[in-house]
């Protein structure tokens, strides 16, 4: 997989939310831990639906989690 044009601060947000593990976040949004790893490492851009689900977990708007480097 190539480097994504979408960057994020999911890792920081997980730690600021009681040190949530990648697996816990994956379970909350219905994906595998490997998907969360790929997103955090910016190897994969989440679908719009997944991005909204992640934003809902952290109770933040999308733009506070993801940014586009285009």
PDB file of N, CA and C in Angstrom:
ATOM      1  N   UNK A   1       0.831  -1.184   0.000  1.00  0.00           N
ATOM      2  CA  UNK A   1       0.000   0.000   0.000  1.00  0.00           C
ATOM      3  C   UNK A   1       0.874   1.245   0.000  1.00  0.00           C
ATOM      4  N   UNK A   2       0.459   2.272  -0.710  1.00  0.00           N
ATOM      5  CA  UNK A   2       1.193   3.523  -0.755  1.00  0.00           C
ATOM      6  C   UNK A   2       0.786   4.450   0.366  1.00  0.00           C
ATOM      7  N   UNK A   3       1.503   5.521   0.495  1.00  0.00           N
ATOM      8  CA  UNK A   3       1.203   6.520   1.521  1.00  0.00           C
ATOM      9  C   UNK A   3      -0.098   7.239   1.159  1.00  0.00           C
ATOM     10  N   UNK A   4      -0.966   7.363   2.111  1.00  0.00           N
ATOM     11  CA  UNK A   4      -2.253   8.012   1.903  1.00  0.00           C
ATOM     12  C   UNK A   4      -2.092   9.528   1.892  1.00  0.00           C
ATOM     13  N   UNK A   5      -2.994  10.207   1.218  1.00  0.00           N
ATOM     14  CA  UNK A   5      -3.014  11.665   1.255  1.00  0.00           C
ATOM     15  C   UNK A   5      -3.829  12.182   2.441  1.00  0.00           C
ATOM     16  N   UNK A   6      -4.400  11.248   3.181  1.00  0.00           N
ATOM     17  CA  UNK A   6      -5.203  11.615   4.342  1.00  0.00           C
ATOM     18  C   UNK A   6      -4.386  11.336   5.599  1.00  0.00           C
ATOM     19  N   UNK A   7      -4.111  12.380   6.375  1.00  0.00           N
ATOM     20  CA  UNK A   7      -3.407  12.186   7.641  1.00  0.00           C
ATOM     21  C   UNK A   7      -4.424  12.220   8.780  1.00  0.00           C
ATOM     22  N   UNK A   8      -4.001  11.763   9.935  1.00  0.00           N
ATOM     23  CA  UNK A   8      -4.956  11.698  11.054  1.00  0.00           C
ATOM     24  C   UNK A   8      -4.212  11.753  12.377  1.00  0.00           C
ATOM     25  N   UNK A   9      -4.966  11.955  13.436  1.00  0.00           N
ATOM     26  CA  UNK A   9      -4.383  11.938  14.780  1.00  0.00           C
ATOM     27  C   UNK A   9      -5.090  10.916  15.661  1.00  0.00           C
ATOM     28  N   UNK A  10      -5.452   9.795  15.059  1.00  0.00           N
ATOM     29  CA  UNK A  10      -6.176   8.752  15.783  1.00  0.00           C
ATOM     30  C   UNK A  10      -5.354   8.209  16.952  1.00  0.00           C
ATOM     31  N   UNK A  11      -4.088   7.996  16.726  1.00  0.00           N
ATOM     32  CA  UNK A  11      -3.257   7.441  17.803  1.00  0.00           C
ATOM     33  C   UNK A  11      -3.298   8.332  19.041  1.00  0.00           C
ATOM     34  N   UNK A  12      -3.119   9.633  18.839  1.00  0.00           N
ATOM     35  CA  UNK A  12      -3.156  10.581  19.960  1.00  0.00           C
ATOM     36  C   UNK A  12      -4.527  10.563  20.632  1.00  0.00           C
ATOM     37  N   UNK A  13      -5.578  10.531  19.804  1.00  0.00           N
ATOM     38  CA  UNK A  13      -6.929  10.515  20.358  1.00  0.00           C
ATOM     39  C   UNK A  13      -7.183   9.251  21.168  1.00  0.00           C
ATOM     40  N   UNK A  14      -6.679   8.110  20.696  1.00  0.00           N
ATOM     41  CA  UNK A  14      -6.868   6.866  21.451  1.00  0.00           C
ATOM     42  C   UNK A  14      -6.243   6.986  22.826  1.00  0.00           C
ATOM     43  N   UNK A  15      -5.038   7.529  22.896  1.00  0.00           N
ATOM     44  CA  UNK A  15      -4.365   7.636  24.185  1.00  0.00           C
ATOM     45  C   UNK A  15      -5.049   8.652  25.091  1.00  0.00           C
ATOM     46  N   UNK A  16      -5.646   9.673  24.482  1.00  0.00           N
ATOM     47  CA  UNK A  16      -6.375  10.658  25.286  1.00  0.00           C
ATOM     48  C   UNK A  16      -7.749  10.150  25.719  1.00  0.00           C
ATOM     49  N   UNK A  17      -8.161   9.031  25.209  1.00  0.00           N
ATOM     50  CA  UNK A  17      -9.425   8.403  25.606  1.00  0.00           C
ATOM     51  C   UNK A  17      -9.113   7.122  26.380  1.00  0.00           C
ATOM     52  N   UNK A  18      -8.537   7.312  27.561  1.00  0.00           N
ATOM     53  CA  UNK A  18      -8.223   6.194  28.472  1.00  0.00           C
ATOM     54  C   UNK A  18      -7.328   5.149  27.820  1.00  0.00           C
ATOM     55  N   UNK A  19      -6.392   5.595  26.996  1.00  0.00           N
ATOM     56  CA  UNK A  19      -5.445   4.693  26.337  1.00  0.00           C
ATOM     57  C   UNK A  19      -6.167   3.546  25.634  1.00  0.00           C
ATOM     58  N   UNK A  20      -7.167   3.925  24.856  1.00  0.00           N
ATOM     59  CA  UNK A  20      -7.932   2.949  24.080  1.00  0.00           C
ATOM     60  C   UNK A  20      -6.982   2.173  23.161  1.00  0.00           C
ATOM     61  N   UNK A  21      -7.126   0.866  23.124  1.00  0.00           N
ATOM     62  CA  UNK A  21      -6.266   0.069  22.243  1.00  0.00           C
ATOM     63  C   UNK A  21      -6.791   0.125  20.808  1.00  0.00           C
ATOM     64  N   UNK A  22      -5.929  -0.269  19.892  1.00  0.00           N
ATOM     65  CA  UNK A  22      -6.357  -0.350  18.493  1.00  0.00           C
ATOM     66  C   UNK A  22      -7.496  -1.351  18.362  1.00  0.00           C
ATOM     67  N   UNK A  23      -7.421  -2.451  19.111  1.00  0.00           N
ATOM     68  CA  UNK A  23      -8.476  -3.471  19.041  1.00  0.00           C
ATOM     69  C   UNK A  23      -9.803  -2.913  19.561  1.00  0.00           C
ATOM     70  N   UNK A  24      -9.760  -2.145  20.641  1.00  0.00           N
ATOM     71  CA  UNK A  24     -10.995  -1.559  21.181  1.00  0.00           C
ATOM     72  C   UNK A  24     -11.629  -0.621  20.164  1.00  0.00           C
ATOM     73  N   UNK A  25     -10.811   0.208  19.517  1.00  0.00           N
ATOM     74  CA  UNK A  25     -11.353   1.109  18.497  1.00  0.00           C
ATOM     75  C   UNK A  25     -11.903   0.297  17.328  1.00  0.00           C
ATOM     76  N   UNK A  26     -11.169  -0.715  16.908  1.00  0.00           N
ATOM     77  CA  UNK A  26     -11.627  -1.566  15.804  1.00  0.00           C
ATOM     78  C   UNK A  26     -12.981  -2.189  16.131  1.00  0.00           C
ATOM     79  N   UNK A  27     -13.136  -2.678  17.353  1.00  0.00           N
ATOM     80  CA  UNK A  27     -14.407  -3.287  17.763  1.00  0.00           C
ATOM     81  C   UNK A  27     -15.541  -2.270  17.744  1.00  0.00           C
ATOM     82  N   UNK A  28     -15.246  -1.039  18.170  1.00  0.00           N
ATOM     83  CA  UNK A  28     -16.288   0.001  18.220  1.00  0.00           C
ATOM     84  C   UNK A  28     -16.757   0.414  16.826  1.00  0.00           C
ATOM     85  N   UNK A  29     -15.871   0.354  15.838  1.00  0.00           N
ATOM     86  CA  UNK A  29     -16.243   0.823  14.500  1.00  0.00           C
ATOM     87  C   UNK A  29     -16.478  -0.323  13.522  1.00  0.00           C
ATOM     88  N   UNK A  30     -16.283  -1.571  13.985  1.00  0.00           N
ATOM     89  CA  UNK A  30     -16.617  -2.725  13.160  1.00  0.00           C
ATOM     90  C   UNK A  30     -15.616  -3.089  12.084  1.00  0.00           C
ATOM     91  N   UNK A  31     -14.327  -2.897  12.378  1.00  0.00           N
ATOM     92  CA  UNK A  31     -13.274  -3.296  11.431  1.00  0.00           C
ATOM     93  C   UNK A  31     -12.235  -4.112  12.192  1.00  0.00           C
ATOM     94  N   UNK A  32     -11.222  -4.592  11.481  1.00  0.00           N
ATOM     95  CA  UNK A  32     -10.147  -5.333  12.143  1.00  0.00           C
ATOM     96  C   UNK A  32      -9.112  -4.363  12.719  1.00  0.00           C
ATOM     97  N   UNK A  33      -8.334  -4.886  13.671  1.00  0.00           N
ATOM     98  CA  UNK A  33      -7.256  -4.078  14.236  1.00  0.00           C
ATOM     99  C   UNK A  33      -6.263  -3.686  13.144  1.00  0.00           C
ATOM    100  N   UNK A  34      -6.055  -4.580  12.177  1.00  0.00           N
ATOM    101  CA  UNK A  34      -5.119  -4.295  11.093  1.00  0.00           C
ATOM    102  C   UNK A  34      -5.573  -3.079  10.280  1.00  0.00           C
ATOM    103  N   UNK A  35      -6.874  -2.911  10.134  1.00  0.00           N
ATOM    104  CA  UNK A  35      -7.383  -1.736   9.421  1.00  0.00           C
ATOM    105  C   UNK A  35      -7.047  -0.467  10.191  1.00  0.00           C
ATOM    106  N   UNK A  36      -7.213  -0.500  11.502  1.00  0.00           N
ATOM    107  CA  UNK A  36      -6.877   0.673  12.324  1.00  0.00           C
ATOM    108  C   UNK A  36      -5.380   0.960  12.233  1.00  0.00           C
ATOM    109  N   UNK A  37      -4.556  -0.088  12.261  1.00  0.00           N
ATOM    110  CA  UNK A  37      -3.104   0.081  12.132  1.00  0.00           C
ATOM    111  C   UNK A  37      -2.783   0.761  10.803  1.00  0.00           C
ATOM    112  N   UNK A  38      -3.387   0.287   9.712  1.00  0.00           N
ATOM    113  CA  UNK A  38      -3.122   0.853   8.385  1.00  0.00           C
ATOM    114  C   UNK A  38      -3.550   2.317   8.317  1.00  0.00           C
ATOM    115  N   UNK A  39      -4.684   2.639   8.923  1.00  0.00           N
ATOM    116  CA  UNK A  39      -5.158   4.032   8.917  1.00  0.00           C
ATOM    117  C   UNK A  39      -4.208   4.906   9.739  1.00  0.00           C
ATOM    118  N   UNK A  40      -3.846   4.439  10.946  1.00  0.00           N
ATOM    119  CA  UNK A  40      -2.943   5.233  11.794  1.00  0.00           C
ATOM    120  C   UNK A  40      -1.597   5.469  11.117  1.00  0.00           C
ATOM    121  N   UNK A  41      -1.115   4.476  10.393  1.00  0.00           N
ATOM    122  CA  UNK A  41       0.176   4.608   9.708  1.00  0.00           C
ATOM    123  C   UNK A  41       0.041   5.287   8.350  1.00  0.00           C
ATOM    124  N   UNK A  42      -1.161   5.739   8.053  1.00  0.00           N
ATOM    125  CA  UNK A  42      -1.453   6.477   6.815  1.00  0.00           C
ATOM    126  C   UNK A  42      -1.106   5.658   5.574  1.00  0.00           C
ATOM    127  N   UNK A  43      -1.344   4.358   5.675  1.00  0.00           N
ATOM    128  CA  UNK A  43      -1.160   3.451   4.542  1.00  0.00           C
ATOM    129  C   UNK A  43      -2.495   3.187   3.854  1.00  0.00           C
ATOM    130  N   UNK A  44      -3.570   3.636   4.479  1.00  0.00           N
ATOM    131  CA  UNK A  44      -4.909   3.356   3.982  1.00  0.00           C
ATOM    132  C   UNK A  44      -5.820   4.519   4.364  1.00  0.00           C
ATOM    133  N   UNK A  45      -6.616   4.985   3.404  1.00  0.00           N
ATOM    134  CA  UNK A  45      -7.606   6.024   3.695  1.00  0.00           C
ATOM    135  C   UNK A  45      -8.939   5.354   4.012  1.00  0.00           C
ATOM    136  N   UNK A  46      -9.536   5.725   5.127  1.00  0.00           N
ATOM    137  CA  UNK A  46     -10.809   5.092   5.471  1.00  0.00           C
ATOM    138  C   UNK A  46     -11.917   5.541   4.522  1.00  0.00           C
ATOM    139  N   UNK A  47     -12.924   4.698   4.395  1.00  0.00           N
ATOM    140  CA  UNK A  47     -14.107   5.115   3.649  1.00  0.00           C
ATOM    141  C   UNK A  47     -14.756   6.266   4.411  1.00  0.00           C
ATOM    142  N   UNK A  48     -15.608   6.983   3.739  1.00  0.00           N
ATOM    143  CA  UNK A  48     -16.306   8.082   4.405  1.00  0.00           C
ATOM    144  C   UNK A  48     -17.132   7.559   5.575  1.00  0.00           C
ATOM    145  N   UNK A  49     -17.783   6.415   5.365  1.00  0.00           N
ATOM    146  CA  UNK A  49     -18.587   5.816   6.435  1.00  0.00           C
ATOM    147  C   UNK A  49     -17.715   5.471   7.640  1.00  0.00           C
ATOM    148  N   UNK A  50     -16.576   4.854   7.401  1.00  0.00           N
ATOM    149  CA  UNK A  50     -15.683   4.503   8.515  1.00  0.00           C
ATOM    150  C   UNK A  50     -15.143   5.757   9.198  1.00  0.00           C
ATOM    151  N   UNK A  51     -14.819   6.771   8.426  1.00  0.00           N
ATOM    152  CA  UNK A  51     -14.336   8.024   9.022  1.00  0.00           C
ATOM    153  C   UNK A  51     -15.391   8.616   9.963  1.00  0.00           C
ATOM    154  N   UNK A  52     -16.656   8.573   9.545  1.00  0.00           N
ATOM    155  CA  UNK A  52     -17.724   9.081  10.413  1.00  0.00           C
ATOM    156  C   UNK A  52     -17.867   8.223  11.662  1.00  0.00           C
ATOM    157  N   UNK A  53     -17.730   6.906  11.513  1.00  0.00           N
ATOM    158  CA  UNK A  53     -17.836   6.038  12.691  1.00  0.00           C
ATOM    159  C   UNK A  53     -16.705   6.321  13.677  1.00  0.00           C
ATOM    160  N   UNK A  54     -15.500   6.534  13.168  1.00  0.00           N
ATOM    161  CA  UNK A  54     -14.367   6.867  14.042  1.00  0.00           C
ATOM    162  C   UNK A  54     -14.613   8.211  14.724  1.00  0.00           C
ATOM    163  N   UNK A  55     -15.090   9.175  13.985  1.00  0.00           N
ATOM    164  CA  UNK A  55     -15.376  10.498  14.558  1.00  0.00           C
ATOM    165  C   UNK A  55     -16.422  10.396  15.663  1.00  0.00           C
ATOM    166  N   UNK A  56     -17.400   9.532  15.463  1.00  0.00           N
ATOM    167  CA  UNK A  56     -18.459   9.356  16.468  1.00  0.00           C
ATOM    168  C   UNK A  56     -17.879   8.781  17.759  1.00  0.00           C
ATOM    169  N   UNK A  57     -16.929   7.848  17.637  1.00  0.00           N
ATOM    170  CA  UNK A  57     -16.307   7.261  18.839  1.00  0.00           C
ATOM    171  C   UNK A  57     -15.638   8.345  19.674  1.00  0.00           C
ATOM    172  N   UNK A  58     -14.952   9.282  19.007  1.00  0.00           N
ATOM    173  CA  UNK A  58     -14.230  10.330  19.741  1.00  0.00           C
ATOM    174  C   UNK A  58     -15.088  11.573  19.971  1.00  0.00           C
ATOM    175  N   UNK A  59     -16.316  11.551  19.454  1.00  0.00           N
ATOM    176  CA  UNK A  59     -17.246  12.674  19.610  1.00  0.00           C
ATOM    177  C   UNK A  59     -16.620  13.976  19.103  1.00  0.00           C
ATOM    178  N   UNK A  60     -16.023  13.875  17.905  1.00  0.00           N
ATOM    179  CA  UNK A  60     -15.371  15.033  17.289  1.00  0.00           C
ATOM    180  C   UNK A  60     -15.800  15.136  15.824  1.00  0.00           C
ATOM    181  N   UNK A  61     -15.749  16.330  15.253  1.00  0.00           N
ATOM    182  CA  UNK A  61     -16.004  16.454  13.815  1.00  0.00           C
ATOM    183  C   UNK A  61     -14.853  15.836  13.020  1.00  0.00           C
ATOM    184  N   UNK A  62     -15.156  15.411  11.801  1.00  0.00           N
ATOM    185  CA  UNK A  62     -14.147  14.751  10.957  1.00  0.00           C
ATOM    186  C   UNK A  62     -12.856  15.548  10.836  1.00  0.00           C
ATOM    187  N   UNK A  63     -12.979  16.859  10.636  1.00  0.00           N
ATOM    188  CA  UNK A  63     -11.792  17.668  10.392  1.00  0.00           C
ATOM    189  C   UNK A  63     -10.870  17.788  11.602  1.00  0.00           C
ATOM    190  N   UNK A  64     -11.334  17.389  12.773  1.00  0.00           N
ATOM    191  CA  UNK A  64     -10.449  17.370  13.939  1.00  0.00           C
ATOM    192  C   UNK A  64      -9.714  16.037  14.066  1.00  0.00           C
ATOM    193  N   UNK A  65     -10.058  15.091  13.200  1.00  0.00           N
ATOM    194  CA  UNK A  65      -9.410  13.783  13.211  1.00  0.00           C
ATOM    195  C   UNK A  65      -8.591  13.573  11.938  1.00  0.00           C
ATOM    196  N   UNK A  66      -9.165  13.955  10.804  1.00  0.00           N
ATOM    197  CA  UNK A  66      -8.528  13.727   9.514  1.00  0.00           C
ATOM    198  C   UNK A  66      -8.235  15.047   8.814  1.00  0.00           C
ATOM    199  N   UNK A  67      -7.154  15.048   8.037  1.00  0.00           N
ATOM    200  CA  UNK A  67      -6.885  16.197   7.166  1.00  0.00           C
ATOM    201  C   UNK A  67      -6.373  15.667   5.832  1.00  0.00           C
ATOM    202  N   UNK A  68      -6.682  16.383   4.780  1.00  0.00           N
ATOM    203  CA  UNK A  68      -6.313  15.984   3.424  1.00  0.00           C
ATOM    204  C   UNK A  68      -5.085  16.751   2.990  1.00  0.00           C
ATOM    205  N   UNK A  69      -4.091  16.043   2.463  1.00  0.00           N
ATOM    206  CA  UNK A  69      -2.823  16.654   2.068  1.00  0.00           C
ATOM    207  C   UNK A  69      -2.755  16.842   0.550  1.00  0.00           C
ATOM    208  N   UNK A  70      -3.864  17.143  -0.073  1.00  0.00           N
ATOM    209  CA  UNK A  70      -3.895  17.203  -1.532  1.00  0.00           C
ATOM    210  C   UNK A  70      -3.513  18.529  -2.111  1.00  0.00           C
TER     211      UNK A  70
END
